[in-house]
Amino acid sequence: MIIKFLKISFIVFFITFFNLNNVSANNQKVDEISKNLRCLICQGQSVYDSNSEFALSVRALILNKLKAGNSEDEIYLFLKSKYGDWIVYEPEFNKYTLVLWLLPLFLFIFGGLLIVRKVFINRPKK
Amino acid sequence: MINLIGNYSLIFALIISLGTMFFSFKNFKYNNILDFNLIVLVFLQFILIFCSFCTLLLAFINSDFSNLAVYNNSHTTKPLFYKISGSWGNHEGSLLLWLLVLSLFSLIFLIQSKKLSVSFRSLSIFFQQIIIVGFILFIFYTSNPFQLIIPTPNEGLGLNPILQDPALAIHPPILYLGYVGSSIIFSSSLAALVCKYTTNQWARDIKKWTLISWIFLTIGIMLGSIWAYYELGWGGFWFWDPVENVSLMPWFCLTALLHCSSVLEKRSSLQSWTIILALCTFMLSMSGTFLVRSGILNSIHTFANDPERGIFILIFLSCLILLSLIIYFKYNNFEKSNKSFFVSKETAIVINNWFMMYFLAVVLIGTIYPIFLEVITKEKISVGPPYFNQLIIPLLIPFLFIMSIGTKLDWIKNKEINVRYKKIVLLILSVLISYLIAKHLNTKILYSTVLISAALYLLFISILDLKNDKLKWSQKTSHLAFSILIISIILNSIFSEEQSVNLKAGEEKKLSKYTIRFEKISKSQIENYTSLKAEIWVSQNNNELIFYPELRLYKVPETITSEADIKTNLFNDNLVVVNYLKDTDYLNIRYQKKPFMLLIWISALMLAVGGILGLRKKY
């Protein structure tokens, strides 16, 4: 029962994991995008949360870009080329962030193996 | 004069520390009866540090600006309450408070551990003194709260107004009680290693301290969240900000330890893992202090920026890690662990620990990775909410399901897993409800359905568990609280609505769902700030709500803070925050609807209450 259960949760995990990356299409895209951007002149606030001039100008820029028909990814790309990777809260997957993204998952699998070893391999012989 | 008293009491406390270390070591080696001198010395040390803290408190209350810390952080116009809380609202004072709690806990530990062996007690005190010496030296070298300025200034620089808030005034002491409680766990596990006392009796002793730290840490984190919710004015309560993450890491570790120590207590297995967790908890608490206080994190909460302090703590931390590694590898000859069965409570707890460690790893890596990357490659990246949400939420789902099964299992071996009709009905019911909720919202149906059903199922099972006689009340309460917490957080994040408009006084704007009217603004002078109170009407389907959000203009230091007006009921929070737009007559008005906020706070409190119930047990 538990093994079946683990299997199911594993499948669910993968489905949801990829589902997360889908972007829901709604009108409040500016809000959504600006929540993922760091306000560069503030201390630890997102562009969405901040009312600084920088944040306001970035929001105006996103709106213009959206009206001009740019996609969300294009906007992120544009902002990254202008201000550097520092501006987005979601680090891109590249050679610098390989460890950042994969280490937790690796540790999770490693921990799982340790548990399997403890429970099954070290099992007392009866 | 008063500064001198404070300073010298600290020096005497340091000297006493050396004495205590000598006596406790001697006691450990050659004696079977606890040296009475030890208790006297530890008591004296506590009194001296208490004295020192009181003098700082007095300096703040009297606004004695000849003291540098007071000058930097206080002002004569500040209300008395914040003068007092100002003494630990700054770096120097907060460290002194750390030290005070540290010595208090040592004393309590020494007094209430009468039943335990003398060598174990004195050795624990010995390790505890190493930490105390480290802290006193740290205070002297990098952050002495008793530094003088000559000539004495007439007026201070004031405390950052965002910090002038009741929740935040008591937040640091509570959080520190949690952090410092883990120092006892640290010292006693080192002592237990040396004395070969890592038995189930030890697990029972350690559990008390684990619970105490865990309770305070839970309440401390909750207070910080509440503060962020109404004071920072974004309507959120958790931002995955580095400073928040830093307090969450020891919490994960403590939660894991709490569960793991009961395995050691009941089944005498997992010894080395319990020790590792116990050591890690304190390391994480220490690094928490280090990361926050050194200012290497780019964060809203970092009010003290001084990298040199960081280096001292880093060295101190490395010494402690080295010490624990040496002791761990020299003395770890644990008995072969007991038989374990796949379907048992033990395995469930191991799985709990597995997930806790994974969450901890995500938070730890996400928090410190950017720092290392910047140092090594000069690449600057931000790791924010999207990262944490993507790595944590998918794994939350199996975690919640396993948690709902785990409590049912027996310690040794479950003969059969009795799948009852009731439970399957509950599972179907929760999937159904979740599907309806997700469909109603019409976004990411599959994802939301699975997530909500996991949380709902746990909630149903926890409610059923209330009747289960096998479980203890503390466990029932905490598990129920946790399930309410998770489901409230999930529903809150899914159902939140917000609208933002820029309006002048007298204007009104119709939005798709609401009409927002900015009625008027009134100005008044209160204690140490000028208050601008706006009157905002929000109407929806003939239902009108009137809000009075406020802007506070402080003169010393010159800052504007924004106070949200929040209307709370059990299922929904409505709040309005206004912000000042530079060089215009317009105000930015943000109206937010946040469901289940009150439930989040109540369940967090209930979680802590569960912990308190756990303390009540007789050992």
XYZ file of C-alpha atoms in Angstrom:
745
model
C 0.000 0.000 0.000
C 2.728 2.413 0.966
C 4.841 1.548 -2.045
C 1.894 2.145 -4.297
C 1.325 5.346 -2.468
C 4.911 6.480 -2.941
C 4.643 5.694 -6.632
C 1.550 7.806 -6.967
C 3.069 10.699 -5.095
C 6.123 10.459 -7.290
C 4.016 10.786 -10.426
C 2.028 13.588 -8.874
C 5.255 15.326 -7.994
C 6.439 15.307 -11.578
C 3.156 16.429 -13.021
C 2.856 19.298 -10.594
C 6.466 20.219 -10.980
C 6.004 20.851 -14.657
C 2.590 22.335 -14.225
C 4.109 25.024 -12.085
C 5.988 26.431 -15.007
C 2.854 27.020 -17.014
C 1.870 30.616 -16.956
C -1.765 31.288 -16.380
C -3.036 33.701 -18.942
C -4.797 36.567 -17.292
C -4.962 40.278 -17.560
C -2.977 41.140 -14.505
C 0.254 40.152 -16.153
C 2.058 43.263 -15.114
C 1.403 42.502 -11.463
C 2.449 38.940 -11.970
C 5.671 39.814 -13.736
C 6.590 42.576 -11.342
C 6.203 40.234 -8.369
C 9.122 38.258 -9.769
C 11.375 41.258 -10.142
C 13.612 42.774 -7.521
C 13.419 46.493 -6.984
C 17.088 47.300 -7.420
C 17.182 50.453 -5.337
C 15.102 49.131 -2.439
C 16.112 46.752 0.315
C 14.580 43.370 -0.353
C 11.346 44.504 -1.983
C 9.897 43.344 -5.257
C 9.026 45.779 -8.029
C 5.401 44.998 -7.285
C 5.675 45.884 -3.608
C 7.682 49.023 -4.046
C 6.541 52.498 -4.929
C 9.957 53.866 -5.765
C 10.507 55.665 -9.051
C 12.528 52.735 -10.287
C 9.691 50.319 -9.620
C 7.133 52.585 -11.246
C 9.255 52.987 -14.357
C 9.819 49.251 -14.640
C 6.080 48.635 -14.336
C 5.386 51.202 -17.065
C 7.997 49.520 -19.222
C 6.421 46.091 -18.753
C 3.009 47.471 -19.677
C 4.386 49.038 -22.860
C 6.166 45.848 -23.798
C 3.016 43.816 -23.250
C 1.011 46.226 -25.375
C 3.675 45.967 -28.075
C 3.011 42.241 -28.103
C 6.107 40.984 -26.320
C 5.805 37.747 -24.418
C 6.586 37.359 -20.744
C 9.847 35.574 -21.455
C 10.952 38.295 -23.833
C 10.325 40.877 -21.148
C 12.396 38.959 -18.590
C 15.137 38.552 -21.163
C 15.107 42.240 -21.949
C 15.255 43.231 -18.281
C 18.053 40.755 -17.620
C 20.136 42.105 -20.467
C 19.568 45.619 -19.169
C 20.011 45.133 -15.410
C 21.666 41.725 -15.045
C 20.366 38.460 -13.559
C 20.111 40.148 -10.181
C 16.735 41.631 -11.109
C 14.770 38.369 -11.422
C 13.793 36.403 -8.324
C 13.744 33.151 -10.207
C 17.313 32.276 -11.094
C 17.742 30.968 -14.612
C 19.011 27.424 -15.008
C 22.571 27.734 -16.320
C 26.108 26.714 -15.427
C 26.193 29.102 -12.486
C 22.957 27.904 -10.976
C 23.331 24.212 -11.743
C 24.237 23.454 -8.148
C 21.532 25.715 -6.788
C 18.773 23.838 -8.599
C 20.094 20.315 -8.472
C 21.768 20.028 -5.082
C 18.512 19.987 -3.060
C 17.043 17.313 -5.315
C 20.264 15.332 -5.177
C 20.250 15.523 -1.374
C 16.645 14.385 -1.346
C 17.452 11.312 -3.418
C 20.550 10.642 -1.341
C 18.496 10.805 1.866
C 15.974 8.441 0.340
C 18.706 5.941 -0.466
C 20.009 6.138 3.099
C 16.551 5.325 4.411
C 16.141 2.436 1.987
C 19.490 1.107 3.155
C 18.545 1.393 6.785
C 15.150 -0.203 6.423
C 15.802 -2.926 3.850
C 19.489 -3.803 3.766
C 20.112 -3.669 7.510
C 17.033 -5.701 8.070
C 17.502 -8.378 10.701
C 17.637 -11.942 9.458
C 14.899 -13.971 10.970
C 29.385 55.759 35.883
C 26.545 53.435 35.054
C 28.352 52.411 31.868
C 31.378 51.437 33.913
C 29.294 49.165 36.126
C 27.898 47.423 33.087
C 31.288 47.059 31.490
C 33.009 45.731 34.600
C 30.263 43.251 35.405
C 30.863 41.778 31.985
C 34.594 41.517 32.649
C 33.933 39.807 35.973
C 31.505 37.469 34.255
C 34.299 36.524 31.862
C 36.682 35.820 34.737
C 34.014 33.723 36.453
C 33.607 31.815 33.222
C 37.223 30.759 33.360
C 36.750 29.710 36.984
C 33.643 27.747 36.122
C 35.424 25.975 33.308
C 38.212 25.005 35.676
C 35.867 23.729 38.381
C 33.548 21.926 36.008
C 36.443 20.145 34.328
C 37.902 19.169 37.670
C 34.516 18.003 38.795
C 34.094 15.958 35.650
C 37.458 14.242 36.100
C 37.801 13.596 39.796
C 34.554 13.848 41.634
C 31.299 12.084 42.080
C 29.535 14.820 43.970
C 28.704 18.079 42.290
C 30.934 20.859 43.547
C 28.712 23.418 45.229
C 31.077 26.117 43.975
C 29.885 25.365 40.483
C 26.306 26.328 41.218
C 27.463 29.438 43.059
C 29.711 30.478 40.191
C 27.104 29.948 37.498
C 24.582 31.827 39.619
C 27.049 34.677 40.180
C 27.766 34.855 36.493
C 24.090 35.115 35.703
C 23.689 37.908 38.273
C 26.635 39.823 36.804
C 25.358 39.565 33.247
C 21.880 40.482 34.463
C 23.398 43.510 36.175
C 25.179 44.472 33.016
C 21.982 44.165 31.012
C 20.088 46.245 33.570
C 22.609 49.055 33.330
C 22.123 49.113 29.575
C 18.376 49.157 30.117
C 18.774 52.059 32.544
C 20.954 53.929 30.079
C 18.224 53.574 27.475
C 15.428 54.554 29.857
C 17.336 57.627 31.062
C 18.421 58.462 27.499
C 22.045 58.577 28.608
C 23.627 59.716 25.344
C 27.170 59.369 26.625
C 26.637 55.721 25.689
C 27.259 55.148 21.980
C 24.588 52.457 21.590
C 21.982 54.700 23.207
C 23.053 57.655 21.066
C 22.770 55.607 17.881
C 19.440 54.044 18.642
C 17.418 56.233 20.934
C 15.853 59.633 21.165
C 14.297 61.607 24.023
C 10.901 61.881 22.306
C 10.541 58.132 21.983
C 7.811 56.542 24.142
C 9.114 54.699 27.213
C 8.061 51.291 25.912
C 10.214 51.686 22.814
C 13.083 53.086 24.835
C 13.086 49.795 26.704
C 12.653 47.648 23.619
C 15.274 49.801 21.920
C 17.868 48.295 24.221
C 17.606 45.001 22.338
C 16.455 46.498 19.053
C 20.072 47.151 18.123
C 23.025 44.921 17.476
C 25.002 45.470 20.697
C 22.057 45.210 23.022
C 20.641 42.188 21.276
C 23.901 40.319 21.760
C 23.902 41.195 25.424
C 20.402 39.777 25.591
C 21.639 36.595 23.852
C 24.306 36.323 26.511
C 21.833 36.946 29.318
C 19.545 34.193 28.092
C 22.538 31.920 27.601
C 23.646 32.279 31.205
C 20.070 32.000 32.462
C 19.593 28.713 30.631
C 22.896 27.359 31.946
C 21.742 28.112 35.454
C 18.343 26.510 34.914
C 19.942 23.463 33.359
C 22.333 23.052 36.268
C 19.597 23.375 38.869
C 16.945 21.164 37.308
C 19.194 18.323 36.154
C 19.731 17.031 39.709
C 18.824 13.467 38.819
C 21.498 13.113 36.169
C 25.066 12.015 36.607
C 27.513 14.591 37.933
C 30.068 14.144 35.194
C 27.440 14.722 32.544
C 26.173 17.858 34.255
C 29.564 19.381 34.821
C 30.718 18.602 31.314
C 27.586 20.191 29.846
C 28.310 23.284 31.888
C 31.882 23.206 30.608
C 30.751 23.293 26.967
C 28.150 25.891 27.817
C 30.910 28.070 29.276
C 32.903 27.818 26.046
C 29.951 29.363 24.245
C 29.574 32.030 26.924
C 33.263 32.958 26.749
C 32.986 33.220 22.978
C 30.037 35.544 23.260
C 31.578 37.767 25.912
C 34.731 38.123 23.807
C 32.609 38.856 20.755
C 30.786 41.574 22.641
C 34.022 43.109 23.906
C 35.912 43.098 20.652
C 33.327 43.999 18.085
C 30.185 45.288 19.665
C 30.565 46.668 23.134
C 27.272 48.198 24.226
C 29.063 50.342 26.801
C 31.241 52.461 24.529
C 31.378 56.093 25.520
C 31.288 59.224 23.398
C 32.965 62.378 24.580
C 31.609 65.031 24.608
C 28.135 63.805 25.420
C 25.643 64.671 22.636
C 22.349 66.309 23.557
C 20.142 64.210 21.387
C 20.189 60.692 19.963
C 19.716 59.522 16.397
C 16.504 57.611 17.083
C 15.289 54.083 16.481
C 14.164 53.102 13.019
C 10.405 53.749 13.164
C 9.500 50.482 11.472
C 10.889 48.826 14.565
C 8.701 50.873 16.894
C 5.986 48.331 17.152
C 4.743 46.116 19.978
C 5.062 42.823 18.059
C 8.594 43.608 17.047
C 9.502 44.840 20.506
C 8.989 41.374 21.970
C 9.975 39.454 18.825
C 13.769 39.390 19.404
C 13.684 38.216 23.035
C 11.273 35.394 22.203
C 13.246 34.329 19.153
C 16.471 34.412 21.168
C 14.951 32.207 23.852
C 14.382 29.707 21.065
C 17.847 30.100 19.580
C 19.649 29.962 22.882
C 17.625 27.030 24.139
C 19.355 25.052 21.434
C 22.719 25.836 23.059
C 21.748 23.552 25.939
C 20.898 20.838 23.431
C 24.301 21.400 21.846
C 26.328 21.282 25.074
C 24.454 18.377 26.528
C 24.787 16.268 23.396
C 28.536 16.882 23.338
C 28.670 15.949 27.014
C 26.510 12.896 26.365
C 28.888 11.780 23.632
C 31.884 12.010 25.930
C 30.090 10.375 28.872
C 28.574 7.673 26.623
C 25.178 8.742 27.806
C 23.370 8.790 24.465
C 20.612 6.571 25.782
C 16.865 6.822 25.883
C 17.118 8.538 29.258
C 19.167 11.265 27.598
C 16.583 11.508 24.829
C 13.953 12.164 27.475
C 16.035 14.976 28.999
C 16.844 16.533 25.686
C 13.221 16.489 24.622
C 12.297 19.028 27.273
C 14.858 21.497 25.982
C 13.971 20.764 22.390
C 10.347 21.517 23.157
C 11.195 24.741 24.961
C 13.330 26.027 22.087
C 10.778 24.888 19.569
C 7.914 26.669 21.352
C 9.780 29.950 21.581
C 11.059 29.710 18.032
C 7.559 29.023 16.734
C 6.111 31.995 18.595
C 9.076 34.174 17.609
C 8.703 33.393 13.921
C 4.971 33.972 14.175
C 5.446 37.388 15.784
C 7.897 38.359 13.061
C 5.378 37.317 10.426
C 2.556 39.225 12.058
C 4.746 42.284 12.154
C 5.686 41.936 8.495
C 2.017 41.475 7.645
C 0.741 44.704 9.090
C 3.800 46.875 9.222
C 5.617 46.388 5.941
C 2.321 46.994 4.237
C 2.403 44.509 1.387
C -0.265 42.289 2.814
C 2.031 39.287 2.749
C 3.345 37.472 5.777
C 6.204 35.439 4.367
C 8.583 36.722 1.722
C 11.307 34.076 1.640
C 13.555 36.872 2.691
C 16.988 35.694 3.904
C 16.374 36.885 7.453
C 13.131 34.953 7.637
C 14.767 31.895 6.133
C 17.466 32.037 8.742
C 14.916 31.663 11.540
C 13.100 28.923 9.673
C 16.181 26.700 9.331
C 16.651 25.949 13.042
C 12.901 25.431 13.191
C 13.058 22.627 10.620
C 15.999 21.138 12.457
C 14.260 21.325 15.833
C 11.077 19.822 14.435
C 13.089 16.943 13.038
C 14.910 16.551 16.352
C 11.648 16.581 18.270
C 10.362 13.614 16.292
C 13.669 11.834 16.105
C 14.341 12.023 19.844
C 11.134 10.137 20.520
C 12.454 7.299 18.368
C 15.587 7.275 20.492
C 13.453 7.406 23.618
C 11.135 4.545 22.637
C 13.291 2.371 20.443
C 16.903 3.268 21.354
C 17.866 3.716 17.756
C 18.968 6.620 15.576
C 21.486 7.745 18.197
C 24.050 9.273 15.897
C 21.380 10.958 13.812
C 19.855 12.535 16.928
C 23.277 13.826 17.939
C 23.919 15.271 14.486
C 20.556 17.036 14.509
C 21.177 18.373 18.000
C 24.545 19.793 16.995
C 23.214 21.222 13.727
C 20.382 23.075 15.430
C 22.694 25.228 17.462
C 25.028 25.766 14.516
C 22.082 27.011 12.500
C 20.978 29.304 15.314
C 24.493 30.701 15.541
C 24.798 31.166 11.801
C 21.414 32.820 11.935
C 22.830 35.451 14.237
C 25.914 35.655 12.061
C 24.081 36.065 8.759
C 21.652 38.640 10.100
C 24.098 40.679 12.089
C 26.999 40.761 9.675
C 24.926 42.435 6.988
C 26.114 40.192 4.185
C 22.533 39.474 3.296
C 20.759 41.966 1.164
C 17.597 42.214 3.136
C 14.936 44.548 4.400
C 15.577 43.434 7.931
C 19.272 44.111 8.127
C 19.583 47.137 10.281
C 23.107 46.469 11.435
C 25.769 46.472 8.785
C 29.215 45.543 9.893
C 31.205 42.793 8.131
C 33.991 42.686 10.764
C 31.587 41.287 13.284
C 30.744 38.624 10.783
C 34.332 37.484 10.580
C 34.554 37.082 14.345
C 31.390 34.996 14.473
C 32.602 32.979 11.510
C 35.838 32.122 13.332
C 33.948 31.330 16.520
C 31.507 29.180 14.599
C 34.311 27.288 12.873
C 35.927 26.599 16.249
C 32.679 25.184 17.600
C 32.163 23.063 14.495
C 35.713 21.775 14.747
C 35.245 20.994 18.435
C 32.044 19.100 17.797
C 33.528 17.202 14.856
C 36.509 16.105 16.948
C 34.317 14.990 19.811
C 31.848 13.332 17.487
C 34.443 11.253 15.677
C 36.477 10.467 18.754
C 33.593 9.206 20.836
C 31.059 7.832 18.423
C 30.817 4.169 19.166
C 27.117 3.680 19.139
C 25.437 0.382 19.619
C 24.161 -1.251 16.494
C 20.744 0.126 15.891
C 17.703 -1.920 16.651
C 15.628 -3.783 14.176
C 13.466 -1.510 12.178
C 10.442 -2.417 10.174
C 9.253 -0.826 7.036
C 5.709 -0.178 8.139
C 6.191 1.318 11.570
C 6.063 4.604 13.331
C 9.822 4.632 13.330
C 9.941 4.620 9.546
C 7.273 7.304 9.435
C 9.413 9.495 11.654
C 12.502 8.795 9.589
C 10.525 9.897 6.544
C 9.434 13.008 8.419
C 13.100 13.748 9.098
C 13.947 13.079 5.486
C 11.466 15.710 4.304
C 12.425 18.163 7.035
C 16.043 17.887 5.975
C 15.069 18.400 2.363
C 13.107 21.564 3.210
C 16.019 22.696 5.334
C 18.442 22.038 2.460
C 16.319 24.026 0.014
C 16.102 26.992 2.364
C 19.776 26.810 3.303
C 21.025 26.505 -0.268
C 18.640 29.143 -1.544
C 19.773 31.546 1.162
C 23.540 31.186 1.049
C 24.153 30.115 -2.545
C 23.910 33.649 -3.962
C 26.485 34.842 -1.426
C 28.992 32.162 -2.386
C 28.350 32.600 -6.083
C 29.020 36.303 -5.821
C 32.224 35.819 -3.871
C 33.558 33.157 -6.235
C 32.420 34.263 -9.677
C 31.233 37.859 -9.239
C 27.905 36.722 -10.711
C 25.027 38.329 -8.881
C 21.778 36.401 -8.782
C 18.607 36.684 -6.726
C 16.918 33.685 -5.259
C 13.360 34.564 -4.377
C 9.898 33.130 -3.840
C 9.641 31.339 -7.231
C 12.647 29.187 -6.381
C 11.394 28.166 -2.943
C 7.839 27.589 -4.115
C 8.924 25.365 -6.974
C 11.199 23.231 -4.874
C 9.104 23.004 -1.729
C 5.443 22.876 -2.709
C 5.556 19.752 -4.941
C 7.200 17.772 -2.153
C 4.775 19.140 0.382
C 2.125 16.920 -1.206
C 3.665 13.514 -0.396
C 4.777 14.945 2.946
C 1.202 15.795 3.916
C -0.087 12.378 2.852
C 2.605 10.545 4.772
C 1.965 12.709 7.799
C -1.678 11.708 7.754
C -0.760 8.025 7.671
C 2.222 8.124 10.013
C 0.458 8.853 13.277
C -1.628 5.708 12.925
C 1.265 3.299 12.886
C 2.622 1.292 15.790
C 6.144 1.529 17.073
C 7.279 -1.970 16.272
C 5.468 -3.514 13.415
C 2.080 -3.026 11.960
C 0.454 -6.376 11.357
C -1.834 -5.045 8.729
C -2.644 -1.592 7.596
C -6.300 -1.390 8.277
C -7.740 0.549 5.439
C -11.027 1.663 6.805
C -14.016 2.625 4.850
C -14.119 5.974 6.650
C -10.662 6.991 5.534
C -11.285 6.234 1.902
C -14.487 8.228 2.008
C -12.515 11.094 3.512
C -9.911 10.865 0.788
C -12.535 10.934 -1.936
C -14.304 13.757 -0.161
C -11.170 15.867 0.052
C -10.332 15.289 -3.604
C -13.869 16.256 -4.538
C -13.894 19.445 -2.483
C -10.497 20.399 -3.800
C -11.602 19.834 -7.357
C -14.586 22.118 -6.819
C -12.395 24.797 -5.273
C -9.882 24.559 -8.093
C -12.578 24.603 -10.721
C -14.197 27.621 -9.175
C -10.898 29.434 -9.584
C -10.340 27.991 -12.978
C -6.535 27.950 -12.817
C -4.022 25.113 -12.736
C -6.761 22.626 -11.877
C -4.655 19.519 -11.505
C -2.012 21.161 -9.392
C -4.376 22.921 -7.009
C -6.620 19.883 -6.696
C -3.803 17.627 -5.598
C -2.308 20.167 -3.244
C -5.579 21.108 -1.561
C -6.702 17.500 -1.262
C -3.447 16.571 0.459
C -3.942 19.370 2.949
C -7.654 18.665 3.412
C -7.036 14.968 3.912
C -4.488 15.715 6.605
C -6.999 18.054 8.230
C -9.747 15.406 8.225
C -7.411 12.770 9.572
C -6.142 15.082 12.308
C -9.708 15.804 13.347
C -10.423 12.064 13.449
C -7.228 11.591 15.456
C -8.630 13.740 18.238
C -10.562 10.658 19.337
C -7.561 8.368 19.050
C -6.446 7.328 22.536
C -3.030 6.150 21.418
C -1.850 9.662 20.728
C -0.926 12.271 23.272
C -2.806 15.528 23.460
C 0.278 17.536 22.618
C 0.701 15.591 19.413
C -2.972 15.799 18.490
C -3.022 19.549 19.051
C 0.155 20.245 17.123
C -0.741 18.013 14.216
C -4.210 19.497 13.943
C -2.706 22.979 14.184
C -0.182 22.167 11.486
C -2.873 20.896 9.149
C -4.986 24.012 9.698
C -1.899 26.146 9.159
C -1.028 24.482 5.868
C -4.532 24.589 4.494
C -5.015 28.220 5.520
C -1.737 29.187 3.878
C -2.634 27.374 0.673
C -6.160 28.782 0.486
C -4.863 32.197 1.418
C -2.368 32.236 -1.400
C -4.939 30.982 -3.902
C -7.859 33.193 -2.912
C -6.117 36.481 -2.217
C -7.334 39.398 -4.277
C -5.910 42.821 -4.617
C -6.485 46.088 -6.377
C -4.236 49.069 -6.574
C -5.178 52.582 -7.701
C -3.698 56.061 -7.518
C -6.211 58.658 -6.326
C -6.402 62.235 -5.065
C -8.561 63.178 -2.082
C -12.213 63.273 -3.171
C -11.731 61.054 -6.208
C -13.356 57.716 -6.819
C -12.591 54.890 -9.195
C -14.725 52.026 -10.412
C -12.885 48.774 -10.854
C -14.230 45.506 -12.165
C -15.400 44.297 -8.758
C -15.117 47.196 -6.365
C -15.448 50.918 -6.241
C -12.737 52.653 -4.271
C -13.283 56.188 -3.005
C -10.639 58.328 -1.358
C -12.823 60.438 0.914
C -10.403 62.714 2.768
C -7.161 62.911 4.630
C -6.557 64.360 8.080
C -3.367 65.384 9.796
C -2.518 65.195 13.466
C 0.529 65.276 15.731
C 1.066 62.217 17.910
C 3.963 61.656 20.326
C 7.023 61.457 18.076
C 5.457 61.497 14.634
C 2.964 63.280 12.409
C 0.057 61.124 11.384
C -1.752 61.410 8.052
C -4.949 59.422 8.235
C -6.785 58.738 5.004
C -10.422 57.738 4.817
C -11.032 55.180 2.094
C -14.391 53.723 1.130
C -14.468 50.396 -0.619
C -17.814 49.234 -1.911
C -18.777 45.963 -3.474
C -22.395 45.001 -4.236
C -23.871 47.685 -1.961
C -21.566 46.566 0.784
C -19.475 49.434 2.055
C -16.353 49.251 4.155
C -14.577 52.298 5.507
C -10.845 52.105 6.125
C -8.504 54.471 7.904
C -4.991 53.617 6.746
C -2.272 55.849 8.027
C 1.045 57.328 7.016
C 3.423 58.226 9.813
C 6.064 60.842 9.222
C 8.907 60.542 11.696
C 11.411 63.347 12.142
C 14.195 61.406 13.846
C 15.341 59.624 11.762
C 13.420 61.043 8.820
C 11.234 58.189 7.652
C 7.716 57.535 6.457
C 6.007 54.383 7.592
C 2.707 53.135 6.346
C 0.202 51.547 8.702
C -2.361 49.285 7.140
C -5.944 49.359 8.336
C -7.006 45.760 8.663
C -10.539 44.537 9.249
C -10.304 41.003 10.534
C -12.803 38.273 10.929
C -12.364 34.547 11.203
C -12.498 33.822 7.476
C -11.395 37.000 5.830
C -9.093 39.946 6.255
C -9.773 43.148 4.380
C -6.998 45.647 4.388
C -6.082 48.951 2.841
C -2.593 50.369 2.691
C -1.746 53.774 1.327
C 1.596 54.932 0.052
C 2.912 58.308 -0.687
C 3.767 59.083 -4.318
C 6.629 61.526 -4.477
C 5.942 65.084 -5.650
C 2.240 64.547 -6.333
C -1.063 64.900 -4.483
C -1.859 61.307 -5.314
C -1.817 58.417 -2.923
C -1.287 54.881 -4.027
C -4.168 52.933 -2.507
C -3.979 49.195 -2.280
C -7.016 47.192 -1.270
C -6.503 43.538 -0.471
C -8.726 40.670 0.460
C -6.866 37.994 2.352
C -8.851 34.949 3.382
C -7.999 32.869 6.462
C -5.329 35.192 7.859
C -6.663 34.886 11.393
C -6.660 31.113 11.082
C -2.982 31.205 10.158
C -2.114 33.063 13.364
C -4.428 30.980 15.508
C -3.054 27.725 14.169
C 0.551 28.888 14.630
C -0.295 29.694 18.229
C -2.022 26.343 18.606
C 1.118 24.666 17.308
C 3.021 26.262 20.172
C 0.276 25.305 22.634
C 0.727 21.711 21.530
C 4.379 22.068 22.444
C 3.479 23.460 25.855
C 1.160 20.496 26.450
C 4.117 18.263 25.677
C 6.108 19.889 28.478
C 3.467 19.021 31.034
C 4.321 15.337 30.894
C 6.043 13.906 33.932
C 9.472 12.541 33.243
